[in-house]
């Protein structure tokens, strides 16, 4: 493999699924890893966010619908066909080795600045590039909502959760209405007394609908919006929560019941809107993530909603910058394995 120059055609920031998919298409376009482009990743090991997720987390689709371009994820045959996080980490590790993508690890990007070219600043030195592709995702930027009051006992976010064993016998409040909340509730409710809080009643997808259908629906919505056609609402009309095996089991155990939000936190629990209080030993905030964009703050590109306005993946106010893997605003389902691949293909084709 060629030794990387500090003067390259493209710098990809982030070595997770979106960064690797982009690297695949950059190489396929004729660029040489290390000489023409480099991938910078803050983590010491491969696997992106999947390496930091809890071990029993499941993908929402079988492996044939959870693969990056060029090489299918090896089948997961141990049980349901929906692989766990470690299987995805192994696949991503082998993927970057297979395509010799020259991922530079333990390299944290501090900022990106403008000049004749874009300059990527890191603690290990600067990189100059014609194009910068930001693929840092959201996992490093967990979101916890603000509530009145203060809870003095244990609190953790989805990003901190590693398993239910240390919650055995406790009273646990789980806050959030998405897939992570449902999967964590399913696990914790087996060993602890759980209460589930959601902003609105949780909406479960039909048992036969998984990530395959969700991606196609998101793609159709994206195309319709590009053509100026009425917004179909995408997957929102179907529901929010994929019924993987553990969630179906929780349904069969009759534990998928949610309460509306509490009024405030108290030292040992929460106070509900009717004035009653409940005590808890721990709160798990399954309240989502925000795009990890602080490294781009010097460019001054964020809009009022905190996002960077884009046309496709290209930043409108800085056309040399592209963003991928943050959600539908940077490509339909671009934060998923299959969606990242298709968005990366279109991104590189437009360079």
mmCIF file of C-alpha atoms in Angstrom:
data_model
loop_
_atom_site.group_PDB
_atom_site.id
_atom_site.type_symbol
_atom_site.label_atom_id
_atom_site.label_comp_id
_atom_site.label_asym_id
_atom_site.label_seq_id
_atom_site.Cartn_x
_atom_site.Cartn_y
_atom_site.Cartn_z
ATOM 1 C CA UNK A 1 0.000 0.000 0.000
ATOM 2 C CA UNK A 2 1.229 3.474 -0.831
ATOM 3 C CA UNK A 3 2.426 5.760 1.922
ATOM 4 C CA UNK A 4 -0.149 8.490 2.522
ATOM 5 C CA UNK A 5 0.757 12.022 1.524
ATOM 6 C CA UNK A 6 -0.549 14.959 3.533
ATOM 7 C CA UNK A 7 -1.783 16.399 0.226
ATOM 8 C CA UNK A 8 -4.585 14.204 -1.100
ATOM 9 C CA UNK A 9 -7.620 14.350 -3.343
ATOM 10 C CA UNK A 10 -10.046 13.476 -0.562
ATOM 11 C CA UNK A 11 -10.122 13.024 3.203
ATOM 12 C CA UNK A 12 -12.870 10.892 4.720
ATOM 13 C CA UNK A 13 -13.499 11.674 8.382
ATOM 14 C CA UNK A 14 -14.841 8.597 10.153
ATOM 15 C CA UNK A 15 -14.045 4.921 9.650
ATOM 16 C CA UNK A 16 -17.444 3.395 10.352
ATOM 17 C CA UNK A 17 -19.875 1.969 7.821
ATOM 18 C CA UNK A 18 -20.438 5.248 5.935
ATOM 19 C CA UNK A 19 -16.728 6.021 5.756
ATOM 20 C CA UNK A 20 -15.870 2.527 4.537
ATOM 21 C CA UNK A 21 -18.597 2.567 1.887
ATOM 22 C CA UNK A 22 -17.283 5.916 0.658
ATOM 23 C CA UNK A 23 -13.759 4.509 0.604
ATOM 24 C CA UNK A 24 -14.942 1.559 -1.482
ATOM 25 C CA UNK A 25 -16.404 3.824 -4.147
ATOM 26 C CA UNK A 26 -13.436 6.200 -4.099
ATOM 27 C CA UNK A 27 -11.169 3.240 -4.787
ATOM 28 C CA UNK A 28 -13.535 1.924 -7.443
ATOM 29 C CA UNK A 29 -13.425 5.334 -9.164
ATOM 30 C CA UNK A 30 -9.692 4.895 -9.666
ATOM 31 C CA UNK A 31 -8.292 6.647 -6.606
ATOM 32 C CA UNK A 32 -5.563 4.866 -4.666
ATOM 33 C CA UNK A 33 -5.960 4.499 -0.883
ATOM 34 C CA UNK A 34 -3.157 6.297 0.914
ATOM 35 C CA UNK A 35 -2.007 8.218 -2.125
ATOM 36 C CA UNK A 36 -5.192 9.861 -3.383
ATOM 37 C CA UNK A 37 -7.442 9.564 -0.336
ATOM 38 C CA UNK A 38 -7.252 8.619 3.312
ATOM 39 C CA UNK A 39 -9.794 7.701 5.993
ATOM 40 C CA UNK A 40 -9.214 9.215 9.439
ATOM 41 C CA UNK A 41 -10.886 7.565 12.410
ATOM 42 C CA UNK A 42 -10.781 8.579 16.071
ATOM 43 C CA UNK A 43 -11.268 5.026 17.360
ATOM 44 C CA UNK A 44 -8.359 2.701 18.051
ATOM 45 C CA UNK A 45 -10.089 -0.324 16.519
ATOM 46 C CA UNK A 46 -12.330 -1.075 13.551
ATOM 47 C CA UNK A 47 -16.102 -1.444 13.593
ATOM 48 C CA UNK A 48 -17.337 2.118 13.918
ATOM 49 C CA UNK A 49 -20.186 2.675 16.358
ATOM 50 C CA UNK A 50 -21.003 -1.048 16.290
ATOM 51 C CA UNK A 51 -17.865 -1.710 18.361
ATOM 52 C CA UNK A 52 -19.275 0.480 21.152
ATOM 53 C CA UNK A 53 -22.845 -0.819 21.171
ATOM 54 C CA UNK A 54 -24.179 -3.357 23.648
ATOM 55 C CA UNK A 55 -23.377 -6.955 22.631
ATOM 56 C CA UNK A 56 -26.948 -8.227 22.178
ATOM 57 C CA UNK A 57 -28.088 -5.388 19.931
ATOM 58 C CA UNK A 58 -29.588 -6.738 16.707
ATOM 59 C CA UNK A 59 -29.579 -5.313 13.217
ATOM 60 C CA UNK A 60 -33.039 -4.677 11.787
ATOM 61 C CA UNK A 61 -32.475 -6.790 8.668
ATOM 62 C CA UNK A 62 -30.891 -10.138 7.750
ATOM 63 C CA UNK A 63 -27.292 -10.017 6.543
ATOM 64 C CA UNK A 64 -28.160 -9.914 2.844
ATOM 65 C CA UNK A 65 -29.881 -6.585 3.491
ATOM 66 C CA UNK A 66 -27.259 -5.283 5.930
ATOM 67 C CA UNK A 67 -24.199 -5.276 3.687
ATOM 68 C CA UNK A 68 -21.845 -2.691 2.281
ATOM 69 C CA UNK A 69 -21.097 -2.547 -1.455
ATOM 70 C CA UNK A 70 -18.877 -5.148 -3.060
ATOM 71 C CA UNK A 71 -18.950 -7.859 -0.417
ATOM 72 C CA UNK A 72 -21.954 -9.444 1.235
ATOM 73 C CA UNK A 73 -21.940 -9.763 5.010
ATOM 74 C CA UNK A 74 -21.449 -13.448 5.913
ATOM 75 C CA UNK A 75 -24.744 -15.066 6.966
ATOM 76 C CA UNK A 76 -25.793 -15.126 10.597
ATOM 77 C CA UNK A 77 -27.269 -18.567 11.160
ATOM 78 C CA UNK A 78 -27.279 -19.026 14.938
ATOM 79 C CA UNK A 79 -30.895 -18.027 15.488
ATOM 80 C CA UNK A 80 -33.216 -15.516 13.843
ATOM 81 C CA UNK A 81 -30.990 -14.380 11.002
ATOM 82 C CA UNK A 82 -30.664 -10.878 12.506
ATOM 83 C CA UNK A 83 -26.977 -10.592 13.478
ATOM 84 C CA UNK A 84 -25.687 -9.180 16.748
ATOM 85 C CA UNK A 85 -23.246 -6.274 16.992
ATOM 86 C CA UNK A 86 -20.079 -8.420 17.183
ATOM 87 C CA UNK A 87 -20.916 -10.022 13.838
ATOM 88 C CA UNK A 88 -21.169 -6.580 12.257
ATOM 89 C CA UNK A 89 -17.868 -5.481 13.825
ATOM 90 C CA UNK A 90 -16.123 -8.546 12.433
ATOM 91 C CA UNK A 91 -17.581 -7.854 8.992
ATOM 92 C CA UNK A 92 -16.530 -4.185 8.997
ATOM 93 C CA UNK A 93 -13.033 -5.136 10.193
ATOM 94 C CA UNK A 94 -12.606 -7.630 7.382
ATOM 95 C CA UNK A 95 -14.195 -5.258 4.890
ATOM 96 C CA UNK A 96 -11.611 -2.525 5.334
ATOM 97 C CA UNK A 97 -8.837 -5.142 5.161
ATOM 98 C CA UNK A 98 -10.338 -6.702 2.022
ATOM 99 C CA UNK A 99 -10.288 -3.407 0.143
ATOM 100 C CA UNK A 100 -7.078 -2.062 1.762
ATOM 101 C CA UNK A 101 -8.785 1.199 2.619
ATOM 102 C CA UNK A 102 -5.903 2.646 4.659
ATOM 103 C CA UNK A 103 -7.883 3.739 7.696
ATOM 104 C CA UNK A 104 -5.720 5.863 9.988
ATOM 105 C CA UNK A 105 -6.785 5.045 13.542
ATOM 106 C CA UNK A 106 -6.646 6.999 16.798
ATOM 107 C CA UNK A 107 -6.650 10.155 14.692
ATOM 108 C CA UNK A 108 -9.115 12.669 16.069
ATOM 109 C CA UNK A 109 -10.074 15.471 13.713
ATOM 110 C CA UNK A 110 -10.149 18.755 15.602
ATOM 111 C CA UNK A 111 -11.441 21.037 12.845
ATOM 112 C CA UNK A 112 -11.729 21.732 9.125
ATOM 113 C CA UNK A 113 -10.832 25.122 7.685
ATOM 114 C CA UNK A 114 -10.969 26.840 4.305
ATOM 115 C CA UNK A 115 -8.102 27.859 2.077
ATOM 116 C CA UNK A 116 -7.283 27.247 -1.557
ATOM 117 C CA UNK A 117 -8.213 23.726 -0.527
ATOM 118 C CA UNK A 118 -9.877 22.383 2.582
ATOM 119 C CA UNK A 119 -7.521 21.716 5.482
ATOM 120 C CA UNK A 120 -8.260 18.970 8.010
ATOM 121 C CA UNK A 121 -6.575 19.666 11.344
ATOM 122 C CA UNK A 122 -5.660 16.800 13.683
ATOM 123 C CA UNK A 123 -3.366 16.390 16.679
ATOM 124 C CA UNK A 124 -1.100 14.379 14.362
ATOM 125 C CA UNK A 125 -0.816 17.110 11.740
ATOM 126 C CA UNK A 126 -2.848 18.656 8.947
ATOM 127 C CA UNK A 127 -4.211 17.215 5.738
ATOM 128 C CA UNK A 128 -4.940 19.253 2.609
ATOM 129 C CA UNK A 129 -7.667 17.985 0.276
ATOM 130 C CA UNK A 130 -9.813 18.935 -2.697
ATOM 131 C CA UNK A 131 -12.780 17.294 -0.985
ATOM 132 C CA UNK A 132 -13.665 16.380 2.571
ATOM 133 C CA UNK A 133 -16.307 13.746 3.298
ATOM 134 C CA UNK A 134 -17.585 13.860 6.869
ATOM 135 C CA UNK A 135 -18.874 10.485 8.074
ATOM 136 C CA UNK A 136 -18.662 10.788 11.853
ATOM 137 C CA UNK A 137 -22.231 9.664 12.490
ATOM 138 C CA UNK A 138 -24.076 10.295 15.741
ATOM 139 C CA UNK A 139 -23.011 7.721 18.341
ATOM 140 C CA UNK A 140 -20.432 10.015 19.929
ATOM 141 C CA UNK A 141 -23.094 12.693 20.513
ATOM 142 C CA UNK A 142 -25.810 11.205 22.769
ATOM 143 C CA UNK A 143 -28.812 13.362 23.595
ATOM 144 C CA UNK A 144 -30.521 13.565 26.998
ATOM 145 C CA UNK A 145 -33.586 15.827 27.319
ATOM 146 C CA UNK A 146 -33.808 18.459 30.024
ATOM 147 C CA UNK A 147 -36.351 17.864 32.797
ATOM 148 C CA UNK A 148 -37.031 19.923 35.924
ATOM 149 C CA UNK A 149 -35.494 18.521 39.059
ATOM 150 C CA UNK A 150 -32.607 16.156 39.603
ATOM 151 C CA UNK A 151 -32.279 12.377 39.919
ATOM 152 C CA UNK A 152 -29.475 11.419 42.327
ATOM 153 C CA UNK A 153 -29.199 7.731 41.496
ATOM 154 C CA UNK A 154 -27.702 5.921 38.508
ATOM 155 C CA UNK A 155 -28.323 7.341 35.029
ATOM 156 C CA UNK A 156 -27.049 5.995 31.737
ATOM 157 C CA UNK A 157 -27.721 6.559 28.071
ATOM 158 C CA UNK A 158 -28.131 4.011 25.285
ATOM 159 C CA UNK A 159 -24.498 4.764 24.446
ATOM 160 C CA UNK A 160 -23.451 3.579 27.944
ATOM 161 C CA UNK A 161 -25.634 0.463 28.150
ATOM 162 C CA UNK A 162 -23.763 -2.855 27.973
ATOM 163 C CA UNK A 163 -26.278 -5.333 29.327
ATOM 164 C CA UNK A 164 -28.938 -5.993 31.934
ATOM 165 C CA UNK A 165 -26.972 -8.141 34.389
ATOM 166 C CA UNK A 166 -25.982 -5.312 36.742
ATOM 167 C CA UNK A 167 -29.604 -4.140 36.933
ATOM 168 C CA UNK A 168 -30.920 -7.402 38.325
ATOM 169 C CA UNK A 169 -33.604 -6.920 40.965
ATOM 170 C CA UNK A 170 -33.718 -3.149 40.539
ATOM 171 C CA UNK A 171 -36.467 -0.714 39.548
ATOM 172 C CA UNK A 172 -35.515 0.744 36.182
ATOM 173 C CA UNK A 173 -37.089 3.597 34.243
ATOM 174 C CA UNK A 174 -36.541 3.431 30.473
ATOM 175 C CA UNK A 175 -37.184 6.673 28.578
ATOM 176 C CA UNK A 176 -37.605 6.729 24.792
ATOM 177 C CA UNK A 177 -39.870 5.343 22.112
ATOM 178 C CA UNK A 178 -37.543 3.944 19.455
ATOM 179 C CA UNK A 179 -35.888 0.667 18.590
ATOM 180 C CA UNK A 180 -33.094 0.967 21.145
ATOM 181 C CA UNK A 181 -35.583 1.598 23.937
ATOM 182 C CA UNK A 182 -37.694 -1.401 22.935
ATOM 183 C CA UNK A 183 -34.709 -3.759 22.694
ATOM 184 C CA UNK A 184 -33.235 -2.573 26.002
ATOM 185 C CA UNK A 185 -36.641 -2.802 27.699
ATOM 186 C CA UNK A 186 -37.008 -6.351 26.398
ATOM 187 C CA UNK A 187 -33.704 -7.326 28.019
ATOM 188 C CA UNK A 188 -33.931 -5.421 31.279
ATOM 189 C CA UNK A 189 -37.527 -6.519 31.943
ATOM 190 C CA UNK A 190 -36.287 -10.090 32.244
ATOM 191 C CA UNK A 191 -34.215 -9.277 35.335
ATOM 192 C CA UNK A 192 -35.693 -6.070 36.764
ATOM 193 C CA UNK A 193 -38.932 -4.209 37.386
ATOM 194 C CA UNK A 194 -39.274 -1.829 34.453
ATOM 195 C CA UNK A 195 -41.350 1.235 33.641
ATOM 196 C CA UNK A 196 -41.364 2.569 30.073
ATOM 197 C CA UNK A 197 -41.936 6.252 29.265
ATOM 198 C CA UNK A 198 -42.559 7.535 25.726
ATOM 199 C CA UNK A 199 -43.663 10.902 24.324
ATOM 200 C CA UNK A 200 -46.506 9.203 22.453
ATOM 201 C CA UNK A 201 -47.816 5.653 22.358
ATOM 202 C CA UNK A 202 -45.151 3.362 20.865
ATOM 203 C CA UNK A 203 -45.899 2.213 17.354
ATOM 204 C CA UNK A 204 -44.807 -1.288 16.440
ATOM 205 C CA UNK A 205 -44.203 -2.351 12.868
ATOM 206 C CA UNK A 206 -45.952 -5.475 11.590
ATOM 207 C CA UNK A 207 -43.945 -8.594 12.364
ATOM 208 C CA UNK A 208 -43.045 -9.097 8.684
ATOM 209 C CA UNK A 209 -41.685 -5.560 8.154
ATOM 210 C CA UNK A 210 -37.980 -4.970 8.818
ATOM 211 C CA UNK A 211 -35.105 -2.842 7.580
ATOM 212 C CA UNK A 212 -35.490 -3.999 3.986
ATOM 213 C CA UNK A 213 -38.937 -2.467 3.652
ATOM 214 C CA UNK A 214 -37.976 0.602 5.669
ATOM 215 C CA UNK A 215 -35.096 1.389 3.340
ATOM 216 C CA UNK A 216 -37.233 1.099 0.230
ATOM 217 C CA UNK A 217 -39.926 3.317 1.759
ATOM 218 C CA UNK A 218 -37.340 5.938 2.746
ATOM 219 C CA UNK A 219 -35.881 5.832 -0.768
ATOM 220 C CA UNK A 220 -39.267 6.348 -2.409
ATOM 221 C CA UNK A 221 -39.958 9.296 -0.117
ATOM 222 C CA UNK A 222 -36.603 10.872 -0.944
ATOM 223 C CA UNK A 223 -37.219 10.557 -4.685
ATOM 224 C CA UNK A 224 -40.727 11.979 -4.391
ATOM 225 C CA UNK A 225 -39.446 15.024 -2.504
ATOM 226 C CA UNK A 226 -36.727 15.596 -5.100
ATOM 227 C CA UNK A 227 -39.383 15.584 -7.834
ATOM 228 C CA UNK A 228 -41.583 18.000 -5.910
ATOM 229 C CA UNK A 229 -44.261 15.392 -5.323
ATOM 230 C CA UNK A 230 -46.357 15.256 -2.113
ATOM 231 C CA UNK A 231 -44.474 14.059 0.959
ATOM 232 C CA UNK A 232 -45.658 10.552 1.789
ATOM 233 C CA UNK A 233 -44.316 10.714 5.340
ATOM 234 C CA UNK A 234 -41.967 7.811 4.699
ATOM 235 C CA UNK A 235 -41.850 5.096 7.315
ATOM 236 C CA UNK A 236 -43.678 7.240 9.882
ATOM 237 C CA UNK A 237 -47.015 5.940 8.689
ATOM 238 C CA UNK A 238 -46.023 2.357 9.421
ATOM 239 C CA UNK A 239 -44.543 2.629 12.894
ATOM 240 C CA UNK A 240 -41.265 3.135 14.696
ATOM 241 C CA UNK A 241 -40.183 -0.155 16.254
ATOM 242 C CA UNK A 242 -38.992 -3.229 14.368
ATOM 243 C CA UNK A 243 -40.265 -6.448 15.941
ATOM 244 C CA UNK A 244 -37.011 -8.348 16.316
ATOM 245 C CA UNK A 245 -37.204 -11.585 18.311
ATOM 246 C CA UNK A 246 -36.483 -10.040 21.718
ATOM 247 C CA UNK A 247 -39.196 -7.407 21.268
ATOM 248 C CA UNK A 248 -41.733 -10.005 20.145
ATOM 249 C CA UNK A 249 -40.829 -12.015 23.228
ATOM 250 C CA UNK A 250 -41.396 -8.932 25.406
ATOM 251 C CA UNK A 251 -44.787 -8.500 23.756
ATOM 252 C CA UNK A 252 -45.628 -12.107 24.560
ATOM 253 C CA UNK A 253 -44.634 -11.427 28.188
ATOM 254 C CA UNK A 254 -46.965 -8.402 28.144
ATOM 255 C CA UNK A 255 -44.313 -5.864 29.159
ATOM 256 C CA UNK A 256 -44.531 -3.469 26.197
ATOM 257 C CA UNK A 257 -46.705 -0.933 28.006
ATOM 258 C CA UNK A 258 -45.666 2.715 28.045
ATOM 259 C CA UNK A 259 -46.609 5.702 30.200
ATOM 260 C CA UNK A 260 -46.663 9.335 29.122
ATOM 261 C CA UNK A 261 -43.763 11.552 30.263
ATOM 262 C CA UNK A 262 -43.322 12.452 33.915
ATOM 263 C CA UNK A 263 -43.511 16.066 35.135
ATOM 264 C CA UNK A 264 -40.153 16.263 36.879
ATOM 265 C CA UNK A 265 -37.263 14.313 38.304
ATOM 266 C CA UNK A 266 -36.925 13.902 42.053
ATOM 267 C CA UNK A 267 -33.935 12.682 44.024
ATOM 268 C CA UNK A 268 -34.977 9.023 44.040
ATOM 269 C CA UNK A 269 -37.353 8.854 41.091
ATOM 270 C CA UNK A 270 -39.916 10.901 39.173
ATOM 271 C CA UNK A 271 -43.088 12.852 39.831
ATOM 272 C CA UNK A 272 -45.955 12.221 37.444
ATOM 273 C CA UNK A 273 -48.376 14.858 36.145
ATOM 274 C CA UNK A 274 -51.004 13.806 38.717
ATOM 275 C CA UNK A 275 -48.600 14.562 41.577
ATOM 276 C CA UNK A 276 -47.808 10.961 42.493
ATOM 277 C CA UNK A 277 -44.210 9.791 42.651
ATOM 278 C CA UNK A 278 -42.383 6.576 41.745
ATOM 279 C CA UNK A 279 -38.959 5.552 42.962
ATOM 280 C CA UNK A 280 -36.284 4.042 40.727
ATOM 281 C CA UNK A 281 -32.782 2.720 41.148
ATOM 282 C CA UNK A 282 -31.717 3.673 37.616
ATOM 283 C CA UNK A 283 -32.837 5.631 34.568
ATOM 284 C CA UNK A 284 -31.829 4.586 31.059
ATOM 285 C CA UNK A 285 -32.154 7.441 28.554
ATOM 286 C CA UNK A 286 -32.914 5.886 25.154
ATOM 287 C CA UNK A 287 -33.469 9.350 23.757
ATOM 288 C CA UNK A 288 -31.354 9.318 20.648
ATOM 289 C CA UNK A 289 -28.314 11.089 19.321
ATOM 290 C CA UNK A 290 -27.372 14.258 17.505
ATOM 291 C CA UNK A 291 -25.047 14.508 14.496
ATOM 292 C CA UNK A 292 -21.398 14.714 15.573
ATOM 293 C CA UNK A 293 -20.478 17.873 13.672
ATOM 294 C CA UNK A 294 -18.313 19.873 16.099
ATOM 295 C CA UNK A 295 -15.243 19.326 13.905
ATOM 296 C CA UNK A 296 -16.962 21.387 11.195
ATOM 297 C CA UNK A 297 -17.866 24.361 13.396
ATOM 298 C CA UNK A 298 -15.110 26.620 12.008
ATOM 299 C CA UNK A 299 -16.820 26.512 8.627
ATOM 300 C CA UNK A 300 -19.950 28.168 10.037
ATOM 301 C CA UNK A 301 -22.387 26.055 8.050
ATOM 302 C CA UNK A 302 -25.082 25.036 10.527
ATOM 303 C CA UNK A 303 -28.639 26.200 10.025
ATOM 304 C CA UNK A 304 -31.187 27.125 12.720
ATOM 305 C CA UNK A 305 -32.027 23.446 13.254
ATOM 306 C CA UNK A 306 -28.393 22.624 14.043
ATOM 307 C CA UNK A 307 -27.909 20.710 10.793
ATOM 308 C CA UNK A 308 -25.807 21.698 7.777
ATOM 309 C CA UNK A 309 -28.025 22.451 4.754
ATOM 310 C CA UNK A 310 -27.163 20.123 1.899
ATOM 311 C CA UNK A 311 -28.099 19.342 -1.658
ATOM 312 C CA UNK A 312 -27.906 15.577 -1.569
ATOM 313 C CA UNK A 313 -24.705 15.032 0.402
ATOM 314 C CA UNK A 314 -23.035 18.284 -0.656
ATOM 315 C CA UNK A 315 -22.940 21.226 1.742
ATOM 316 C CA UNK A 316 -24.681 24.125 0.035
ATOM 317 C CA UNK A 317 -22.408 26.825 1.490
ATOM 318 C CA UNK A 318 -19.206 24.798 1.079
ATOM 319 C CA UNK A 319 -19.435 22.584 -2.034
ATOM 320 C CA UNK A 320 -16.090 20.925 -1.295
ATOM 321 C CA UNK A 321 -17.638 19.319 1.792
ATOM 322 C CA UNK A 322 -19.920 16.274 1.711
ATOM 323 C CA UNK A 323 -21.766 14.619 4.593
ATOM 324 C CA UNK A 324 -22.905 11.017 4.770
ATOM 325 C CA UNK A 325 -24.340 8.719 7.409
ATOM 326 C CA UNK A 326 -26.229 11.180 9.586
ATOM 327 C CA UNK A 327 -29.790 10.362 8.549
ATOM 328 C CA UNK A 328 -32.180 10.981 5.690
ATOM 329 C CA UNK A 329 -31.035 14.594 5.301
ATOM 330 C CA UNK A 330 -27.721 13.262 3.919
ATOM 331 C CA UNK A 331 -29.247 10.494 1.791
ATOM 332 C CA UNK A 332 -32.164 8.090 2.246
ATOM 333 C CA UNK A 333 -31.445 5.756 5.175
ATOM 334 C CA UNK A 334 -27.767 6.782 4.984
ATOM 335 C CA UNK A 335 -27.284 5.918 8.664
ATOM 336 C CA UNK A 336 -27.976 2.238 7.907
ATOM 337 C CA UNK A 337 -25.583 -0.313 6.447
ATOM 338 C CA UNK A 338 -27.400 -0.736 3.155
ATOM 339 C CA UNK A 339 -28.358 2.920 2.895
ATOM 340 C CA UNK A 340 -24.785 4.102 3.485
ATOM 341 C CA UNK A 341 -23.608 2.076 0.507
ATOM 342 C CA UNK A 342 -26.135 3.511 -1.916
ATOM 343 C CA UNK A 343 -25.582 7.053 -0.702
ATOM 344 C CA UNK A 344 -21.789 6.656 -0.994
ATOM 345 C CA UNK A 345 -22.187 5.476 -4.577
ATOM 346 C CA UNK A 346 -24.121 8.619 -5.503
ATOM 347 C CA UNK A 347 -21.739 10.845 -3.528
ATOM 348 C CA UNK A 348 -18.619 9.605 -5.305
ATOM 349 C CA UNK A 349 -20.303 9.647 -8.708
ATOM 350 C CA UNK A 350 -20.936 13.370 -8.230
ATOM 351 C CA UNK A 351 -17.376 14.340 -7.293
#
